[in-house]
Each structure stands twice: as C-alpha cells, then as structure tokens.
CSV table of C-alpha atoms and ligand atoms in Angstrom, one decimal:
chain,number,residue,atom,x,y,z
R,1,ARG,CA,10.1,32.4,6.4
R,2,SER,CA,12.2,35.3,7.3
R,3,ASN,CA,14.7,33.4,9.8
R,4,ARG,CA,15.1,30.6,7.5
R,5,PRO,CA,18.4,31.5,5.9
R,6,GLU,CA,20.3,31.8,9.1
R,7,ARG,CA,19.4,28.2,9.7
R,8,LEU,CA,20.6,27.0,6.6
R,9,ARG,CA,23.7,27.4,4.8
R,10,SER,CA,23.7,26.9,0.8
R,11,ARG,CA,26.2,25.1,-1.2
R,12,PRO,CA,26.7,24.5,-5.1
R,13,ALA,CA,24.2,22.8,-7.3
R,14,VAL,CA,24.3,19.1,-7.2
R,15,ARG,CA,23.9,16.5,-10.0
R,16,VAL,CA,20.8,14.4,-9.2
R,17,VAL,CA,19.6,11.5,-10.9
R,18,LEU,CA,15.8,11.4,-10.2
R,19,GLY,CA,14.6,7.6,-10.9
R,20,VAL,CA,10.8,7.1,-11.1
R,21,SER,CA,9.6,3.6,-11.2
R,22,GLY,CA,6.1,2.6,-12.2
R,23,GLY,CA,3.6,3.4,-9.3
R,24,ILE,CA,0.8,5.7,-9.2
R,25,ALA,CA,2.9,7.7,-6.6
R,26,ALA,CA,4.8,8.9,-9.6
R,27,TYR,CA,2.6,11.9,-9.6
R,28,LYS,CA,4.2,13.1,-6.2
R,29,SER,CA,7.8,13.0,-7.8
R,30,VAL,CA,6.8,15.6,-10.1
R,31,GLU,CA,6.6,18.0,-7.2
R,32,LEU,CA,9.9,16.6,-5.9
R,33,LEU,CA,11.3,17.4,-9.3
R,34,ARG,CA,10.1,21.0,-8.9
R,35,LEU,CA,11.7,21.3,-5.3
R,36,LEU,CA,15.0,19.8,-6.7
R,37,THR,CA,15.1,22.3,-9.6
R,38,GLU,CA,13.9,25.1,-8.0
R,39,SER,CA,16.8,24.8,-5.6
R,40,GLY,CA,19.0,25.0,-8.2
R,41,HIS,CA,20.2,21.5,-8.7
R,42,ASP,CA,20.6,19.8,-12.0
R,43,VAL,CA,18.3,16.9,-12.3
R,44,THR,CA,18.3,14.1,-15.0
R,45,VAL,CA,15.1,12.3,-14.6
R,46,ILE,CA,15.1,8.6,-15.5
R,47,PRO,CA,11.6,7.1,-15.6
R,48,THR,CA,11.1,3.4,-16.2
R,49,ALA,CA,8.8,2.4,-19.3
R,50,ALA,CA,5.9,1.4,-16.6
R,51,ALA,CA,6.2,4.9,-14.9
R,52,LEU,CA,5.8,6.6,-18.0
R,53,ARG,CA,2.3,5.0,-18.2
R,54,PHE,CA,1.6,7.5,-15.0
R,55,VAL,CA,3.5,10.3,-16.0
R,56,GLY,CA,4.7,11.1,-19.2
R,57,SER,CA,7.9,12.2,-20.6
R,58,ALA,CA,6.7,15.8,-21.6
R,59,THR,CA,6.1,16.5,-17.6
R,60,TRP,CA,9.4,15.3,-16.7
R,61,ALA,CA,11.3,17.3,-19.8
R,62,ALA,CA,9.6,20.5,-19.1
R,63,LEU,CA,10.2,20.4,-15.3
R,64,SER,CA,13.7,19.2,-15.4
R,65,GLY,CA,14.6,21.6,-18.5
R,66,LYS,CA,16.4,18.6,-20.3
R,67,PRO,CA,15.4,15.7,-22.5
R,68,VAL,CA,14.2,12.7,-20.5
R,69,ALA,CA,16.6,9.7,-20.2
R,70,ASP,CA,14.2,6.8,-20.7
R,71,ASP,CA,15.8,4.3,-22.9
R,72,VAL,CA,19.3,2.8,-23.2
R,73,TRP,CA,19.0,2.7,-26.9
R,74,SER,CA,18.8,6.4,-27.7
R,75,HIS,CA,22.2,8.2,-28.0
R,76,VAL,CA,24.0,4.9,-27.8
R,77,GLU,CA,27.0,6.7,-29.0
R,78,SER,CA,27.3,8.6,-25.7
R,79,VAL,CA,26.7,5.4,-23.6
R,80,PRO,CA,24.1,6.9,-21.3
R,81,HIS,CA,23.7,3.6,-19.3
R,82,VAL,CA,27.1,4.2,-17.8
R,83,ARG,CA,27.8,7.9,-18.2
R,84,ILE,CA,24.5,9.1,-16.3
R,85,GLY,CA,25.4,6.9,-13.2
R,86,GLN,CA,29.0,7.7,-13.3
R,87,ALA,CA,28.2,11.5,-13.4
R,88,ALA,CA,25.9,11.8,-10.6
R,89,ASP,CA,26.2,13.3,-7.1
R,90,LEU,CA,22.9,11.7,-5.9
R,91,VAL,CA,20.6,9.1,-7.2
R,92,VAL,CA,17.1,9.4,-5.7
R,93,VAL,CA,14.5,6.7,-6.6
R,94,ALA,CA,11.1,7.8,-5.9
R,95,PRO,CA,8.8,6.2,-6.0
R,96,ALA,CA,10.6,2.6,-5.5
R,97,THR,CA,8.4,-0.2,-6.5
R,98,ALA,CA,8.6,-3.5,-5.0
R,99,ASP,CA,9.9,-4.6,-8.5
R,100,LEU,CA,12.5,-1.8,-8.7
R,101,LEU,CA,13.9,-2.6,-5.2
R,102,ALA,CA,14.0,-6.4,-6.2
R,103,LYS,CA,15.9,-5.4,-9.2
R,104,ALA,CA,18.3,-3.1,-7.3
R,105,SER,CA,19.0,-5.7,-4.8
R,106,ALA,CA,19.6,-8.7,-7.4
R,107,GLY,CA,21.9,-6.3,-9.4
R,108,GLN,CA,19.6,-6.6,-12.4
R,109,ALA,CA,20.2,-4.0,-15.3
R,110,ASP,CA,17.6,-4.3,-18.1
R,111,ASP,CA,16.6,-0.8,-18.4
R,112,LEU,CA,18.5,2.9,-18.0
R,113,LEU,CA,17.4,3.2,-14.3
R,114,THR,CA,18.7,-0.2,-13.3
R,115,THR,CA,22.0,0.2,-15.1
R,116,THR,CA,22.4,3.7,-13.6
R,117,LEU,CA,22.1,2.0,-10.1
R,118,LEU,CA,24.6,-0.1,-11.0
R,119,THR,CA,27.2,2.4,-12.1
R,120,ALA,CA,26.6,5.2,-9.6
R,121,ARG,CA,29.2,5.5,-6.9
R,122,CYS,CA,27.3,8.3,-5.2
R,123,PRO,CA,24.7,8.1,-2.3
R,124,VAL,CA,21.4,6.3,-3.5
R,125,VAL,CA,18.1,6.8,-1.8
R,126,PHE,CA,15.2,4.9,-2.4
R,127,ALA,CA,11.8,6.2,-1.2
R,128,PRO,CA,9.5,3.1,-1.5
R,129,ALA,CA,5.8,3.3,-2.4
R,130,MET,CA,3.5,0.0,-2.7
R,131,HIS,CA,0.6,-1.9,-0.7
R,132,THR,CA,1.2,-2.8,2.8
R,133,GLU,CA,1.3,-6.4,2.1
R,134,MET,CA,3.9,-5.9,-0.8
R,135,TRP,CA,6.1,-3.6,1.7
R,136,GLU,CA,5.8,-6.2,4.7
R,137,HIS,CA,6.5,-9.3,2.3
R,138,PRO,CA,9.6,-11.0,3.5
R,139,ALA,CA,10.9,-10.6,-0.3
R,140,THR,CA,10.7,-7.1,-0.1
R,141,GLN,CA,12.2,-6.9,3.5
R,142,ALA,CA,14.9,-8.9,2.6
R,143,ASN,CA,15.6,-6.8,-0.6
R,144,VAL,CA,15.5,-3.4,1.5
R,145,ALA,CA,17.8,-5.0,4.1
R,146,THR,CA,20.2,-5.9,1.3
R,147,LEU,CA,20.1,-2.4,-0.1
R,148,ARG,CA,20.7,-0.9,3.3
R,149,ALA,CA,23.5,-3.2,4.1
R,150,ARG,CA,25.3,-1.9,0.9
R,151,GLY,CA,25.0,1.7,2.0
R,152,ALA,CA,21.8,2.9,0.4
R,153,THR,CA,19.3,4.8,2.1
R,154,VAL,CA,15.9,3.4,2.0
R,155,ILE,CA,13.2,5.9,3.5
R,156,GLU,CA,10.4,4.1,5.6
R,157,PRO,CA,7.3,4.4,3.8
R,158,ALA,CA,4.5,6.8,5.3
R,159,VAL,CA,1.3,5.3,6.7
R,160,GLY,CA,-1.9,6.5,5.1
R,161,ARG,CA,-4.2,6.5,2.2
R,162,LEU,CA,-3.0,4.1,-0.5
R,163,THR,CA,-4.1,3.7,-4.3
R,164,GLY,CA,-7.8,2.7,-3.5
R,165,ALA,CA,-9.9,3.1,-0.5
R,166,ASP,CA,-7.6,1.4,1.7
R,167,SER,CA,-4.8,2.8,4.1
R,168,GLY,CA,-1.8,1.5,5.8
R,169,LYS,CA,2.0,1.6,5.6
R,170,GLY,CA,3.3,1.9,1.9
R,171,ARG,CA,2.4,5.4,1.1
R,172,LEU,CA,5.1,7.6,-0.6
R,173,PRO,CA,6.1,10.4,2.0
R,174,GLU,CA,5.0,14.0,0.5
R,175,ALA,CA,7.5,15.4,-1.7
R,176,ALA,CA,8.7,18.1,0.9
R,177,GLU,CA,9.4,15.5,3.3
R,178,ILE,CA,11.5,13.7,1.2
R,179,PHE,CA,13.2,16.8,-0.2
R,180,ALA,CA,13.8,17.8,3.6
R,181,LEU,CA,15.4,14.3,4.2
R,182,LEU,CA,17.6,14.6,1.1
R,183,GLY,CA,19.0,18.0,2.6
R,184,PRO,CA,22.2,16.9,3.8
R,185,LEU,CA,22.9,14.7,0.5
R,186,LEU,CA,22.3,17.8,-1.6
R,187,GLY,CA,24.9,19.5,0.5
R,188,GLN,CA,22.7,22.3,0.6
R,189,PRO,CA,20.7,22.7,3.8
R,190,VAL,CA,22.8,22.2,6.9
R,191,GLY,CA,20.1,22.3,9.6
R,192,ASP,CA,21.2,23.9,13.0
R,193,LEU,CA,19.7,20.8,14.7
R,194,THR,CA,22.0,18.5,12.8
R,195,GLY,CA,23.6,16.0,15.2
R,196,ARG,CA,20.8,16.4,17.8
R,197,HIS,CA,18.3,13.5,18.6
R,198,VAL,CA,14.9,15.0,19.8
R,199,VAL,CA,11.9,13.2,21.1
R,200,VAL,CA,8.4,14.7,20.7
R,201,SER,CA,5.2,13.0,21.9
R,202,ALA,CA,1.8,13.9,20.0
R,203,GLY,CA,-1.7,13.4,20.4
R,204,GLY,CA,-4.0,12.5,23.2
R,205,THR,CA,-4.2,9.1,25.1
R,206,ARG,CA,-7.1,7.1,25.5
R,207,GLU,CA,-8.0,5.2,28.7
R,208,TYR,CA,-10.5,2.3,28.1
R,209,LEU,CA,-13.5,1.6,30.3
R,210,ASP,CA,-14.1,-1.7,28.4
R,211,PRO,CA,-13.0,-3.1,24.9
R,212,VAL,CA,-15.1,-0.4,22.9
R,213,ARG,CA,-15.3,2.7,25.1
R,214,PHE,CA,-12.4,5.1,26.2
R,215,ILE,CA,-12.1,8.3,27.9
R,216,GLY,CA,-10.0,10.6,25.6
R,217,ASN,CA,-9.4,14.3,24.7
R,218,ARG,CA,-9.3,16.8,21.7
R,219,SER,CA,-5.6,17.0,20.9
R,220,SER,CA,-5.0,16.2,17.2
R,221,GLY,CA,-1.4,15.9,17.4
R,222,ILE,CA,-0.9,18.6,14.7
R,223,GLN,CA,1.4,20.7,17.0
R,224,GLY,CA,3.5,17.6,17.9
R,225,TYR,CA,3.7,16.5,14.2
R,226,ALA,CA,4.9,20.1,13.1
R,227,LEU,CA,7.7,19.8,15.9
R,228,ALA,CA,8.8,16.4,14.5
R,229,ARG,CA,8.7,17.8,10.7
R,230,THR,CA,10.4,21.0,11.4
R,231,ALA,CA,13.0,19.2,13.6
R,232,ILE,CA,13.9,17.0,10.7
R,233,ALA,CA,14.0,19.7,8.0
R,234,ARG,CA,16.5,21.4,10.5
R,235,GLY,CA,18.7,18.1,10.6
R,236,ALA,CA,17.8,16.6,13.8
R,237,ARG,CA,17.1,12.9,14.3
R,238,VAL,CA,13.8,12.5,15.6
R,239,THR,CA,11.6,10.1,17.7
R,240,LEU,CA,8.0,10.8,17.7
R,241,VAL,CA,5.5,9.1,20.3
R,242,ALA,CA,2.2,9.6,19.0
R,243,ALA,CA,-1.1,8.8,20.8
R,244,ASN,CA,-4.1,8.0,18.6
R,245,VAL,CA,-3.3,10.6,15.7
R,246,THR,CA,-4.6,10.3,12.3
R,247,LEU,CA,-2.1,12.2,10.8
R,248,SER,CA,0.4,10.5,8.3
R,249,ASP,CA,3.7,9.8,9.9
R,250,PRO,CA,6.4,12.5,8.7
R,251,ALA,CA,9.3,10.9,6.6
R,252,GLY,CA,12.4,10.1,8.3
R,253,VAL,CA,10.9,10.3,11.4
R,254,THR,CA,11.0,7.1,13.8
R,255,VAL,CA,7.5,6.9,15.0
R,256,ARG,CA,6.3,4.9,18.1
R,257,HIS,CA,2.4,4.7,18.0
R,258,VAL,CA,0.9,4.2,21.5
R,259,GLU,CA,-3.0,4.4,23.0
R,260,THR,CA,-2.7,4.9,26.9
R,261,THR,CA,-0.9,7.2,29.1
R,262,ALA,CA,1.1,4.1,30.5
R,263,GLN,CA,2.4,3.3,27.1
R,264,LEU,CA,3.2,6.7,26.5
R,265,ARG,CA,5.3,6.7,29.6
R,266,THR,CA,7.0,3.7,28.6
R,267,GLU,CA,8.2,5.0,25.3
R,268,MET,CA,8.9,8.4,26.4
R,269,LEU,CA,11.3,7.3,29.3
R,270,ALA,CA,13.2,5.0,26.9
R,271,ALA,CA,13.5,7.6,24.1
R,272,ALA,CA,14.4,10.4,26.6
R,273,ALA,CA,17.4,8.6,28.1
R,274,VAL,CA,19.2,9.2,24.7
R,275,ALA,CA,17.7,12.5,23.9
R,276,ASP,CA,19.1,16.0,23.6
R,277,ALA,CA,15.6,17.3,23.8
R,278,VAL,CA,12.1,16.1,24.9
R,279,VAL,CA,9.3,17.8,24.0
R,280,MET,CA,5.9,16.8,25.6
R,281,ALA,CA,3.3,18.1,23.3
R,282,ALA,CA,1.0,15.3,23.8
R,283,ALA,CA,-2.0,15.4,26.1
R,284,PRO,CA,-2.0,12.4,28.3
R,285,ALA,CA,-5.2,11.5,30.2
R,286,ASP,CA,-4.9,12.4,33.7
R,287,PHE,CA,-6.9,9.8,34.9
R,288,ARG,CA,-8.0,6.1,33.8
R,289,PRO,CA,-10.9,3.8,34.9
R,290,ALA,CA,-9.8,2.0,38.2
R,291,GLU,CA,-11.0,-1.3,37.0
R,292,PRO,CA,-11.6,-1.6,33.2
R,293,SER,CA,-13.9,-4.3,32.3
R,294,GLU,CA,-12.6,-7.1,29.8
R,295,SER,CA,-16.1,-7.3,28.3
R,296,LYS,CA,-18.4,-4.6,27.1
R,297,ILE,CA,-20.3,-3.1,30.0
R,298,LYS,CA,-24.0,-3.6,29.6
R,299,LYS,CA,-26.6,-1.0,30.0
R,300,PRO,CA,-28.5,-1.8,33.2
R,301,ALA,CA,-32.0,-2.9,32.5
R,302,ASP,CA,-33.2,-0.6,35.4
R,303,GLY,CA,-32.4,2.7,33.6
R,304,SER,CA,-29.6,3.3,36.0
R,305,ALA,CA,-26.2,4.6,34.8
R,306,PRO,CA,-23.1,2.6,36.2
R,307,SER,CA,-20.6,4.8,38.0
R,308,LEU,CA,-17.1,5.2,37.2
R,309,ALA,CA,-14.2,4.9,39.5
R,310,LEU,CA,-11.0,6.7,38.4
R,311,THR,CA,-7.6,6.6,39.3
R,312,GLN,CA,-4.7,9.1,38.7
R,313,ASN,CA,-2.3,8.3,35.8
R,314,PRO,CA,1.6,9.0,36.3
R,315,ASP,CA,2.6,12.5,35.3
R,316,ILE,CA,5.4,11.8,32.6
R,317,LEU,CA,6.6,15.6,32.3
R,318,ALA,CA,7.1,15.8,36.1
R,319,GLU,CA,8.9,12.3,36.1
R,320,LEU,CA,11.1,13.4,33.2
R,321,GLY,CA,11.6,16.5,35.3
R,322,GLU,CA,12.4,14.4,38.2
R,323,ARG,CA,14.9,12.5,36.3
R,324,ARG,CA,16.7,15.6,34.9
R,325,ARG,CA,17.2,17.1,38.4
R,326,HIS,CA,18.5,13.6,39.3
R,327,ASN,CA,20.8,13.4,36.5
R,328,ALA,CA,22.0,17.1,36.8
R,329,ALA,CA,22.9,16.1,40.4
R,330,ALA,CA,24.9,13.2,39.3
R,331,GLY,CA,26.8,15.3,36.7
R,332,VAL,CA,25.0,13.9,33.8
R,333,ALA,CA,23.9,16.2,30.9
R,334,PRO,CA,20.1,15.9,31.1
R,335,PRO,CA,18.3,16.5,27.9
R,336,VAL,CA,16.5,20.0,27.4
R,337,LEU,CA,12.8,19.4,28.8
R,338,VAL,CA,9.7,21.2,27.0
R,339,GLY,CA,6.5,21.0,28.4
R,340,PHE,CA,3.1,22.5,27.1
R,341,ALA,CA,0.2,24.0,29.3
R,342,ALA,CA,-3.2,24.3,28.3
R,343,GLU,CA,-4.7,26.9,30.9
R,344,THR,CA,-7.9,28.9,31.1
R,345,GLY,CA,-6.9,31.1,34.3
R,346,ASP,CA,-9.1,31.2,37.2
R,347,GLY,CA,-10.8,34.1,39.6
R,348,GLN,CA,-7.5,34.2,41.4
R,349,ALA,CA,-4.6,33.2,39.3
R,350,SER,CA,-3.9,34.5,35.6
R,351,VAL,CA,-2.9,32.1,32.7
R,352,LEU,CA,0.8,32.9,33.1
R,353,ASP,CA,0.7,32.6,36.9
R,354,GLN,CA,-0.8,29.4,36.7
R,355,ALA,CA,1.9,28.5,34.0
R,356,ARG,CA,4.9,29.6,36.0
R,357,ASP,CA,4.0,27.5,38.9
R,358,LYS,CA,3.5,24.4,36.3
R,359,LEU,CA,6.8,24.9,35.0
R,360,ARG,CA,8.4,25.0,38.6
R,361,ARG,CA,6.3,21.9,39.8
R,362,LYS,CA,7.2,19.9,36.5
R,363,GLY,CA,10.8,20.8,36.6
R,364,CYS,CA,11.1,21.8,32.9
R,365,ASP,CA,13.5,24.1,31.1
R,366,LEU,CA,10.5,25.6,28.8
R,367,LEU,CA,6.8,25.6,29.1
R,368,VAL,CA,4.8,26.5,26.1
R,369,VAL,CA,1.7,28.2,27.3
R,370,ASN,CA,-1.6,28.3,25.3
R,371,ASP,CA,-4.6,30.0,26.5
R,372,VAL,CA,-7.3,27.6,25.8
R,373,SER,CA,-10.3,29.8,27.3
R,374,GLY,CA,-11.8,29.7,24.0
R,375,GLY,CA,-11.1,26.1,22.9
R,376,ALA,CA,-9.8,27.5,19.6
R,377,VAL,CA,-6.5,25.7,19.6
R,378,PHE,CA,-7.6,21.9,19.4
R,379,GLY,CA,-7.4,20.7,15.6
R,380,SER,CA,-6.7,24.3,14.6
R,381,PRO,CA,-3.8,24.7,12.1
R,382,ASP,CA,-2.8,28.1,14.0
R,383,ASN,CA,-1.6,28.5,17.4
R,384,GLU,CA,-0.4,31.3,19.6
R,385,ALA,CA,1.7,31.0,22.9
R,386,VAL,CA,4.2,32.0,25.1
R,387,ILE,CA,7.3,30.2,26.0
R,388,LEU,CA,8.4,30.5,29.5
R,389,GLY,CA,11.8,29.7,30.4
R,390,ALA,CA,13.1,28.1,33.9
R,391,ASP,CA,15.6,31.2,34.0
R,392,GLY,CA,12.7,33.7,34.2
R,393,SER,CA,12.3,34.6,30.4
R,394,SER,CA,9.1,35.0,28.5
R,395,TYR,CA,9.0,34.9,25.0
R,396,SER,CA,5.5,35.5,23.1
R,397,VAL,CA,4.8,34.2,19.8
R,398,SER,CA,2.0,35.8,18.0
R,399,ARG,CA,-0.6,33.7,16.1
R,400,ARG,CA,0.8,31.7,13.4
R,401,SER,CA,0.9,28.3,12.0
R,402,LYS,CA,1.8,25.4,14.4
R,403,GLU,CA,4.7,24.8,11.9
R,404,ASP,CA,6.1,28.3,12.7
R,405,LEU,CA,5.2,28.0,16.3
R,406,ALA,CA,7.5,24.5,16.4
R,407,ASP,CA,10.4,26.7,14.7
R,408,ALA,CA,10.2,29.2,17.4
R,409,ILE,CA,10.0,26.5,20.1
R,410,TRP,CA,13.2,24.9,18.5
R,411,ASP,CA,15.0,28.5,18.4
R,412,ARG,CA,14.4,28.6,22.1
R,413,VAL,CA,15.9,24.8,22.6
R,414,LEU,CA,18.8,25.9,20.5
R,415,ALA,CA,19.5,29.0,22.6
R,416,LEU,CA,19.5,26.4,25.6
R,417,PHE,CA,22.0,23.9,23.9
R,418,ALA,CA,24.2,27.0,23.2
R,419,SER,CA,24.3,27.9,26.7
R,420,ALA,CA,25.5,24.3,27.4
R,421,ALA,CA,28.6,22.5,26.0
R,422,LYS,CA,27.5,20.0,23.6
R,423,PRO,CA,27.6,16.6,25.8
R,424,ASP,CA,27.6,12.9,24.3
R,425,SER,CA,23.9,12.0,24.1
R,426,ALA,CA,24.9,8.4,24.5
R,427,ASP,CA,25.9,9.1,28.2
R,428,ARG,CA,22.6,10.5,29.2
R,429,LEU,CA,21.1,7.2,30.7
R,430,ALA,CA,18.9,8.0,33.6
R,431,THR,CA,19.7,5.9,36.6
M,501,CTP,N1,1.7,15.7,31.0
M,501,CTP,C1,2.4,14.5,31.3
M,501,CTP,N2,1.6,13.6,32.0
M,501,CTP,C2,0.4,13.7,32.2
M,501,CTP,C3,-0.3,14.7,32.2
M,501,CTP,C4,0.3,15.9,31.5
M,501,CTP,O1,3.4,14.5,30.9
M,501,CTP,N3,-0.1,12.6,32.8
M,501,CTP,C5,2.2,16.8,30.3
M,501,CTP,C6,1.6,17.4,29.0
M,501,CTP,O2,2.2,16.7,27.9
M,501,CTP,C7,2.1,18.9,29.0
M,501,CTP,C8,2.1,19.2,30.6
M,501,CTP,O3,2.1,18.0,31.3
M,501,CTP,O4,3.2,19.0,28.3
M,501,CTP,C9,0.8,20.0,31.0
M,501,CTP,O5,-0.2,19.3,31.0
M,501,CTP,P1,-1.3,19.9,31.8
M,501,CTP,O6,-2.6,19.0,31.3
M,501,CTP,O7,-1.8,21.1,31.5
M,501,CTP,O8,-1.1,19.8,33.2
M,501,CTP,P2,-1.8,19.2,34.5
M,501,CTP,O9,-0.6,18.3,35.0
M,501,CTP,O10,-3.0,18.4,33.9
M,501,CTP,O11,-2.1,20.4,35.1
M,501,CTP,P3,-3.2,20.6,36.2
M,501,CTP,O12,-2.1,20.5,37.6
M,501,CTP,O13,-3.3,22.1,35.9
M,501,CTP,O14,-4.2,19.6,36.0
C-alpha cells in the first residue's frame, strides 16, 4: 500500500528463534518464517522431532537460509542448547502444542527447543494450536497462566476449522496475524495507533421469534473484522464485538460474541467507556418481536399465518452519541465515534443528504456512507464509501478492499486524535 511507509517506522534486524512444535499447524509457520525473513530478520528455526514429521528440515533450511537447529547432539562443541537462547532477541513458538506448553511451564529441557526456552532472556511468544478440549483443559489453562505470569506472551488461539471436520477454539491464527502481533517485539513496525484502545462492532444481530427462528440481516462482518485487523496491525489494542459472524477471530483482538441488539448494546456501552475510538460497523436489527415465544411457533392448521408484533430496539450509536455529548459537556474527553450508514436515497433526498442528517441525529464524529442501492456491498470483499465528518468534511474512498477502506477510516480517526490532546482513556467513564 502506498501510504504504509508513513505509518510504519523500520528498525534493524532482530535475531529470532522460531520454535515449531509437533502439530499439523506447523505448515502455517512456514509462511510465518517467510514473513520474518522477508522483512530482514535473522531467523533460526528449531523444530521439535514431532514437528519434523509434519514439515521437514529442508523446508525450514531453505526458507531461513541456515541449517536447521533440531538436535542438542549436533555441533556439541558450540554448545547450541545454551548459545541459541542466549543470543536470541525474540523467541516465537508457533504452533505451541499442549505438550510444549506443559514442558515450558514445568521448565523441562529434553530437546533443543526446550533448552532454548530456559536459556532465553528475551521476550518469548507462544502461539498455541490444539483441539478445543485440550486448550480448555485445566492443565493447559494452568500452564498458560504460569507462562503468562512469568512474562511470556501466550496468544489466544483463533476460533475456526481444526484438524478434521470439527471446528472450535484452538486454531493457530494466520501467519500474517501472528506477524502483525510480533511487530512491536520485532522492533520493526511501530504503528500509528500504538497506545490507543479502539472498539469495533461487526456483523448483524438476530432477534428471536422463538427458539429456532429469528429476524436477521445480510451483514457479513467482513468490514468490521477488517477494521479490527488493520487496527491491530497499526498497533492499537482492539476490542471487537461480533454479532453472528462466521469469520475467524483475528489474533490479538479481544472478541466478544453476541447475538441480539440488546447483547450488542451491553458489550458496546461497557467497552466504549474505556475506549479512544468506537466504530459501529455492525448492523443491529432495529426491531425485535414484542413477545418472543419460548417454544417453537406451530403452523396454524387452518392455513392462516400468525401476525408478528414488533417493538423498536435501542439505537446504540445514538446512545453512544448522547453519552459523547454528555461527557464532552462534563469535560471528560469522549471517544471518537464512527457510524456507518447504508443508504439508498429516495425521491426527495440524495444518499449524502440523508447521511448528513443521520450524522447529526446520531451525534457521531464520522459517518461512513455506503450507497447500497444495488445491494452489492453485502458479503463482498470490496467497498466504496464517503466518509463524512461532523466538521462538514467529506472524503471519498473509491472502490477498494474492505481492508483498505478500514485503513482510510483509521486515517480519519487519527486526524481527529491529532486535533485533540491525547487524554487518558481510563478517565473516560461515562456517567
Ligand atoms: N445502529 C445502532 N443501533 C441500531 C441501529 C443502527 O447503533 N439499533 C448503528 C449502526 O451500527 C450504524 C448506524 O447506526 O453505524 C446507521 O445504521 P442505519 O441502519 O443506517 O441507521 P438507522 O437508524 O436504521 O437509519 P434510518 O433512520 O434510516 O432507519
């Protein structure tokens, strides 16, 4: 991307040890190795014996450009089991299996990777990958807690497809996501959102008629997830509130899964109270059944259709906008508030007229306006928009990936941060 270099500042190469333990996700570490070496870092790969059954030495050696360190008994004269750890600036273990986490937590040292973990005094990052049951087992959770208490970073596994047909929490995040998380530790990319906490909502809410049926909408969550991923890559701390999204959770993001507008509201109001910016990219259902049935509604035998009474849901963005005004009046710096508007225009008002009116009504700083007349935006990887500002500004973003639109939105948010002194987000509690 053309404007990337302005957002990132480069620093010298880092000596990275990439530990690979024996899980099927070892193949994803090949991509991580490539990202590390291509960004100029000096990487020594230490696969465990089990890892080598998934991906062989030749792959690691070719991509790291050095012999693979897989054995404490080779080159004993150079004492590799001590030297590699001592010389490292960063140790990353990806994937970290349940067994590897247990060994590291117990301080066992029966191969080159575990001896390296004991001798390293640099930052250590584990990216676990295993089946959900193994991840959730109290033994694994205790090992993770021990490692974190000792100062190691243990990345939360992603949710998604596991080894077989099953899915759940335990997936190794994508290599690019792990790489983005390593950014500050690699001393390389310093993102322009570093030190900021941003909250993003994504997806579409569901309002249940009965235990099996709901009113929903076509929002895929792709734009909200792109906002979360780009914010993490630019150094922010990110909370993502996701409504009924089937995408994998982005690595390093705190994700809260919700179904209904009421749940989305609760999570958003709580997270927004300690945020620097809030982006409402979700499509909350505006209405819910007035009296949802506790049991499945049966088809009337007489061929008639039941009528549905609806009641209006709270408008979360408007409520956040109201808090914003209230906090600003009380001298508490409010978070920057960004809304989305899907408009079609009508006979009287153009898409942008309607959007300006919405921006005022909802009290946000920025409104990202999509013209959805053709319905093309839903589920699409691309988007085009106009970003309207409460200051009267208007910024057109031509058709591009939702990731690039997300970056353009963060650029506008950053401009608003810059125009206000950075306040302490912890003070930003709504009254
Ligand atoms: N929004 C919200 N809570 C709702 C409905 C919408 O926070 N109950 C937010 C959306 O996340 C989005 C913005 O409001 O950021 C605009 O949503 P849109 O559906 O376009 O607005 P409506 O209020 O439904 O607009 P209209 O008055 O045109 O119906």
